[in-house]
Amino acid sequence: KSAQEIVDSKGGNPDAAVAALTDSQARELLLQKLKEQERQRGEAGPARRDAVVSLLVGVQGAVREFGETLRAHFAAADEQVGSWRRVADALGQGQGEGRAVWSLSVVAAVILCALAALAVVRRRLAAFIRSQSGRGSSSIVRVRAFLLRALFHALALGVFFAAYTALMMAVMPDESPARNLGNIVFVVLTYVLVLQVLAELLLSPDSGTLRPLPLGDEAAATMYRWLMGITWGAALLGAWSSILEQIGGAPALARMFHASAGVFSSLLLSAMILTNRERVARACEPPCDEGREAPGLLARCWHYPALAYALFVGMFWSVRALSVDESMLRLVLSMFLIPVCIGIDLWVRKLLALA
């Protein structure tokens, strides 16, 4: 009998099988086992190499396809570089530069009047809010002041909307490129004002007693200025891209400006993170007597994951914006996530210290 037949005849009992084998049969069985294992490893190796090669080929194909798409967008945008002249011609309605300047002046006047109405309402309501917030520093008073501020900001935005709509319908009742321009600027300004309200509610750069986040005055004011800079930069790029597409008839060039907002926002947010890294690290640093290394290390190195997030979100948004319609509001709100997370972390630490 062969060595394998002897093993099979013992019914799976290894001790009985080994006792029945001669030395040569045991060596033969061991050699067969080693050859079988070597064959299996040889089959698994090429399979893993094939999977890695397939992954690399897929990544290479994706990069090549993105490069071709980007070159096509640049080529199309290069042909539409002079489209701003078409914007001026459309505003002039075939009557020359004087008509274009007049249309721009009317749109600017309507926007400024609506902003003036917004400023007047805000100034009146701000005095009332300060009088309410000065009555105490308890949690109930702070929550009431927060809700009143949110309500009054919404009321002020409603006044801005009503003033613009009434004035625009009065001076430009008919559809025209100038009215379309005014509507674009109005929509962009509305987004900016809404985000400004959100930043003011969270950071309250002018009043520490109204600030829901446990941040110092300097840190809150600095973070507010950076976030509003990001918001205004993205808003200007979004407004110009809309003007180029809807009035200038240059969709390729408009898409390039629209997509550049992601890169611009990520770079500006990265600059904000690097500028404020030490201030945030000091705020997040745990007390020395806690003896915890992990929280201290996280506080000192918080800017590394924040930088990675800022660069990834902006670049990913820009890449997607080249092929699909991406909302500018979603981009700016994603940039607000970092200060919100910092504020939540500080609040949790404060609550744990009180517990």
XYZ file of C-alpha atoms in Angstrom:
355
model
C 0.000 0.000 0.000
C 1.044 3.601 -0.587
C 1.505 6.014 2.280
C -1.741 7.861 1.447
C -3.746 4.626 1.366
C -2.438 3.659 4.819
C -3.444 7.080 6.215
C -6.930 6.810 4.684
C -7.393 3.274 6.094
C -6.887 4.507 9.661
C -10.071 6.573 9.577
C -8.449 9.951 10.338
C -6.547 8.717 13.401
C -3.109 10.392 13.053
C -1.385 8.358 15.764
C -2.438 5.035 14.221
C -1.493 6.269 10.742
C 2.005 7.363 11.825
C 2.567 4.033 13.669
C 1.634 2.050 10.545
C 3.978 3.980 8.225
C 7.557 3.024 7.528
C 10.281 5.666 7.492
C 10.324 5.853 3.713
C 6.522 6.120 3.558
C 6.546 8.927 6.163
C 9.161 10.830 4.179
C 7.109 10.299 1.015
C 3.945 11.619 2.659
C 5.776 14.636 4.097
C 7.292 15.415 0.702
C 3.835 15.311 -0.929
C 2.486 17.649 1.719
C 5.307 20.151 1.229
C 4.881 20.081 -2.555
C 1.138 20.712 -2.161
C 1.760 23.701 0.120
C 4.336 25.123 -2.304
C 1.880 24.780 -5.178
C -0.850 26.598 -3.225
C 1.526 29.443 -2.349
C 2.536 29.706 -5.985
C -1.113 30.037 -7.027
C -1.917 32.639 -4.324
C 1.105 34.823 -5.136
C 0.139 35.626 -8.750
C -3.464 36.251 -7.644
C -2.324 38.898 -5.139
C 0.033 40.414 -7.672
C -2.771 40.521 -10.226
C -5.034 42.346 -7.735
C -2.345 44.955 -7.003
C -1.622 45.418 -10.693
C -5.340 45.811 -11.440
C -5.646 48.448 -8.710
C -2.659 50.400 -10.023
C -3.947 50.192 -13.590
C -7.348 51.465 -12.441
C -5.778 54.401 -10.579
C -3.605 55.207 -13.578
C -6.641 55.137 -15.862
C -8.604 57.397 -13.534
C -5.734 59.903 -13.337
C -5.342 59.861 -17.117
C -9.078 60.383 -17.620
C -9.112 63.280 -15.132
C -6.126 64.843 -16.883
C -7.875 64.634 -20.248
C -11.033 66.144 -18.761
C -9.046 68.966 -17.197
C -7.228 69.712 -20.459
C -10.564 69.758 -22.299
C -12.001 72.232 -19.754
C -8.947 74.487 -20.033
C -9.082 74.388 -23.815
C -12.792 75.274 -23.858
C -12.314 77.991 -21.243
C -9.395 79.477 -23.178
C -11.698 80.034 -26.154
C -14.129 81.961 -23.923
C -11.647 84.244 -22.148
C -13.048 87.358 -23.848
C -16.631 86.599 -22.817
C -16.649 89.453 -20.287
C -17.091 91.731 -23.280
C -20.317 89.903 -24.069
C -21.462 90.656 -20.532
C -20.887 94.375 -21.141
C -22.643 94.173 -24.515
C -25.624 92.399 -22.962
C -25.927 95.032 -20.237
C -25.722 97.748 -22.848
C -28.541 96.118 -24.861
C -26.955 97.324 -28.100
C -26.957 100.982 -27.003
C -23.279 101.327 -26.129
C -21.224 101.606 -22.979
C -23.325 104.403 -21.557
C -26.344 102.115 -21.298
C -24.215 99.412 -19.650
C -22.912 101.877 -17.050
C -26.465 103.080 -16.387
C -27.709 99.498 -15.904
C -24.867 98.748 -13.485
C -25.597 101.946 -11.567
C -29.283 101.080 -11.187
C -28.495 97.546 -9.983
C -25.896 98.885 -7.529
C -28.362 101.479 -6.209
C -31.053 98.850 -5.616
C -28.613 96.538 -3.828
C -27.234 99.371 -1.681
C -30.745 100.513 -0.694
C -31.684 96.983 0.327
C -28.444 96.673 2.351
C -29.155 100.052 3.974
C -32.587 98.823 5.065
C -30.955 95.687 6.465
C -28.398 97.768 8.384
C -31.077 100.026 9.893
C -33.128 97.062 11.124
C -30.048 95.351 12.540
C -28.966 98.486 14.379
C -32.389 98.904 15.978
C -32.597 95.268 16.984
C -28.995 95.116 18.240
C -29.764 97.700 20.941
C -32.705 95.627 22.161
C -30.633 92.445 22.200
C -27.878 94.105 24.251
C -30.453 95.318 26.760
C -31.822 91.798 27.119
C -28.418 90.145 27.433
C -27.290 92.572 30.135
C -29.866 91.323 32.623
C -27.763 88.360 33.758
C -25.448 85.578 32.710
C -27.525 82.544 33.606
C -28.109 79.772 31.094
C -31.757 80.751 30.645
C -30.831 84.348 29.827
C -28.147 83.233 27.356
C -30.513 80.802 25.619
C -33.201 83.476 25.391
C -30.701 85.972 23.974
C -29.528 83.390 21.423
C -33.089 82.698 20.262
C -33.888 86.418 20.087
C -30.800 87.062 17.993
C -31.706 84.243 15.599
C -35.273 85.567 15.300
C -34.215 89.165 14.741
C -31.566 88.198 12.191
C -34.243 86.286 10.281
C -36.489 89.379 10.465
C -33.678 91.575 9.146
C -33.072 89.198 6.234
C -36.780 89.333 5.480
C -36.580 93.132 5.309
C -33.598 92.850 2.939
C -35.533 90.471 0.702
C -38.650 92.664 0.680
C -36.714 95.871 0.001
C -34.791 94.375 -2.917
C -37.878 92.783 -4.464
C -39.945 95.965 -4.225
C -37.202 98.218 -5.595
C -36.248 95.874 -8.424
C -39.869 95.456 -9.511
C -40.245 99.256 -9.470
C -37.168 100.187 -11.530
C -36.839 97.063 -13.717
C -40.264 95.428 -14.106
C -39.329 93.604 -17.320
C -36.846 90.793 -17.838
C -33.432 92.049 -18.929
C -29.732 91.182 -18.554
C -29.392 93.944 -15.953
C -32.222 92.484 -13.874
C -30.684 89.037 -14.228
C -27.404 90.491 -12.967
C -29.174 92.027 -9.988
C -30.836 88.719 -9.152
C -27.473 86.909 -9.239
C -25.893 89.457 -6.911
C -28.940 89.339 -4.627
C -28.866 85.537 -4.328
C -25.128 85.529 -3.606
C -25.521 88.284 -1.003
C -28.352 86.347 0.625
C -26.108 83.293 1.000
C -23.340 85.449 2.454
C -25.703 87.117 4.925
C -27.117 83.770 6.059
C -23.623 82.412 6.673
C -22.686 85.650 8.422
C -25.654 85.196 10.749
C -24.555 81.624 11.456
C -21.002 82.765 12.232
C -22.225 85.594 14.459
C -24.544 83.293 16.382
C -21.764 80.776 17.021
C -18.796 83.101 17.588
C -20.322 86.460 18.682
C -17.079 88.360 18.006
C -18.431 91.587 19.595
C -19.899 90.158 22.798
C -18.447 87.445 24.990
C -21.618 87.223 27.088
C -23.644 86.167 24.035
C -21.091 83.664 22.734
C -22.301 80.024 22.998
C -18.820 78.619 22.335
C -16.250 78.814 25.152
C -13.736 80.881 23.185
C -11.858 84.019 24.114
C -12.636 87.334 22.441
C -9.461 87.356 20.349
C -9.862 83.761 19.186
C -13.536 84.262 18.313
C -12.859 87.507 16.408
C -9.963 85.971 14.484
C -11.913 82.863 13.543
C -14.894 84.993 12.511
C -12.760 87.139 10.192
C -11.186 84.094 8.548
C -14.522 82.359 8.004
C -16.068 85.471 6.521
C -13.038 85.851 4.255
C -13.601 82.321 2.981
C -17.311 83.043 2.537
C -16.760 86.271 0.614
C -14.074 84.744 -1.602
C -16.253 81.778 -2.528
C -19.224 84.129 -3.038
C -17.321 86.358 -5.465
C -16.140 83.373 -7.495
C -19.658 81.940 -7.518
C -21.211 85.250 -8.558
C -18.739 85.779 -11.396
C -19.203 82.219 -12.652
C -22.987 82.705 -12.707
C -22.631 86.002 -14.568
C -20.353 84.403 -17.162
C -22.735 81.494 -17.685
C -26.086 83.267 -17.664
C -25.173 86.628 -19.222
C -21.855 86.101 -20.969
C -22.732 82.736 -22.490
C -19.432 81.133 -21.424
C -20.300 77.902 -19.572
C -16.797 76.392 -19.771
C -15.094 79.458 -18.334
C -17.844 79.776 -15.726
C -17.289 76.192 -14.613
C -13.560 76.835 -14.185
C -14.242 79.837 -11.932
C -16.867 77.850 -10.033
C -14.517 74.912 -9.484
C -11.667 77.164 -8.349
C -13.700 78.109 -5.272
C -12.883 74.743 -3.697
C -9.130 75.228 -4.052
C -9.380 78.840 -2.856
C -11.448 77.895 0.211
C -9.196 74.981 1.199
C -6.042 77.115 0.949
C -7.587 79.956 2.951
C -8.897 77.556 5.596
C -5.452 75.932 5.802
C -3.933 79.366 6.371
C -6.469 79.983 9.151
C -5.585 76.663 10.791
C -1.836 77.348 10.679
C -2.284 80.889 11.972
C -4.416 79.791 14.927
C -2.848 76.417 15.703
C -1.075 77.545 18.884
C -4.075 79.473 20.209
C -6.400 76.504 19.699
C -3.787 74.124 21.148
C -3.607 76.204 24.342
C -7.394 76.245 24.597
C -7.650 72.464 24.115
C -4.660 71.583 26.335
C -5.813 69.520 29.362
C -4.756 70.579 32.872
C -1.267 69.474 33.874
C -2.485 67.542 36.897
C -4.591 65.175 34.815
C -1.550 63.188 33.721
C -3.040 62.256 30.345
C -0.667 62.060 27.435
C -3.174 61.261 24.672
C -5.391 64.379 25.104
C -2.303 66.582 25.340
C -0.827 65.095 22.188
C -4.147 65.544 20.369
C -4.309 69.182 21.471
C -0.779 69.871 20.223
C -1.284 68.080 16.893
C -4.910 69.020 16.172
C -3.889 71.033 13.090
C -2.608 68.000 11.177
C -5.992 66.257 10.755
C -7.635 69.664 10.330
C -5.259 70.513 7.474
C -5.843 67.126 5.869
C -9.610 67.655 6.096
C -9.458 71.196 4.686
C -7.286 70.238 1.714
C -9.235 67.061 0.961
C -12.664 68.713 1.094
C -11.641 71.648 -1.096
C -9.772 69.596 -3.695
C -12.471 66.914 -3.827
C -15.167 69.564 -4.272
C -13.216 71.221 -7.093
C -12.708 67.927 -8.901
C -16.416 67.097 -8.684
C -17.408 70.635 -9.695
C -15.657 70.156 -13.025
C -18.055 67.376 -14.003
C -21.251 67.882 -11.957
C -23.116 70.850 -10.500
C -21.847 71.299 -6.932
C -23.474 73.717 -4.518
C -21.217 76.525 -3.282
C -23.215 76.637 -0.044
C -22.291 73.028 0.709
C -18.609 73.877 0.287
C -18.707 76.835 2.661
C -20.759 74.942 5.260
C -18.200 72.121 5.185
C -15.527 74.711 5.998
C -17.550 75.784 9.047
C -17.263 72.246 10.427
C -13.780 72.759 11.892
C -14.660 75.666 14.242
C -17.875 73.876 15.204
C -15.890 70.754 16.167
C -13.409 72.867 18.141
C -16.276 74.526 20.001
C -17.929 71.186 20.775
C -14.630 69.821 22.094
C -14.187 72.834 24.371
C -17.750 72.528 25.644
C -17.306 68.825 26.416
C -14.101 69.567 28.319
C -15.853 72.298 30.253
C -18.753 70.027 31.163
C -16.396 67.234 32.230
C -14.490 69.655 34.417
C -17.719 70.700 36.143
C -18.848 67.067 36.629
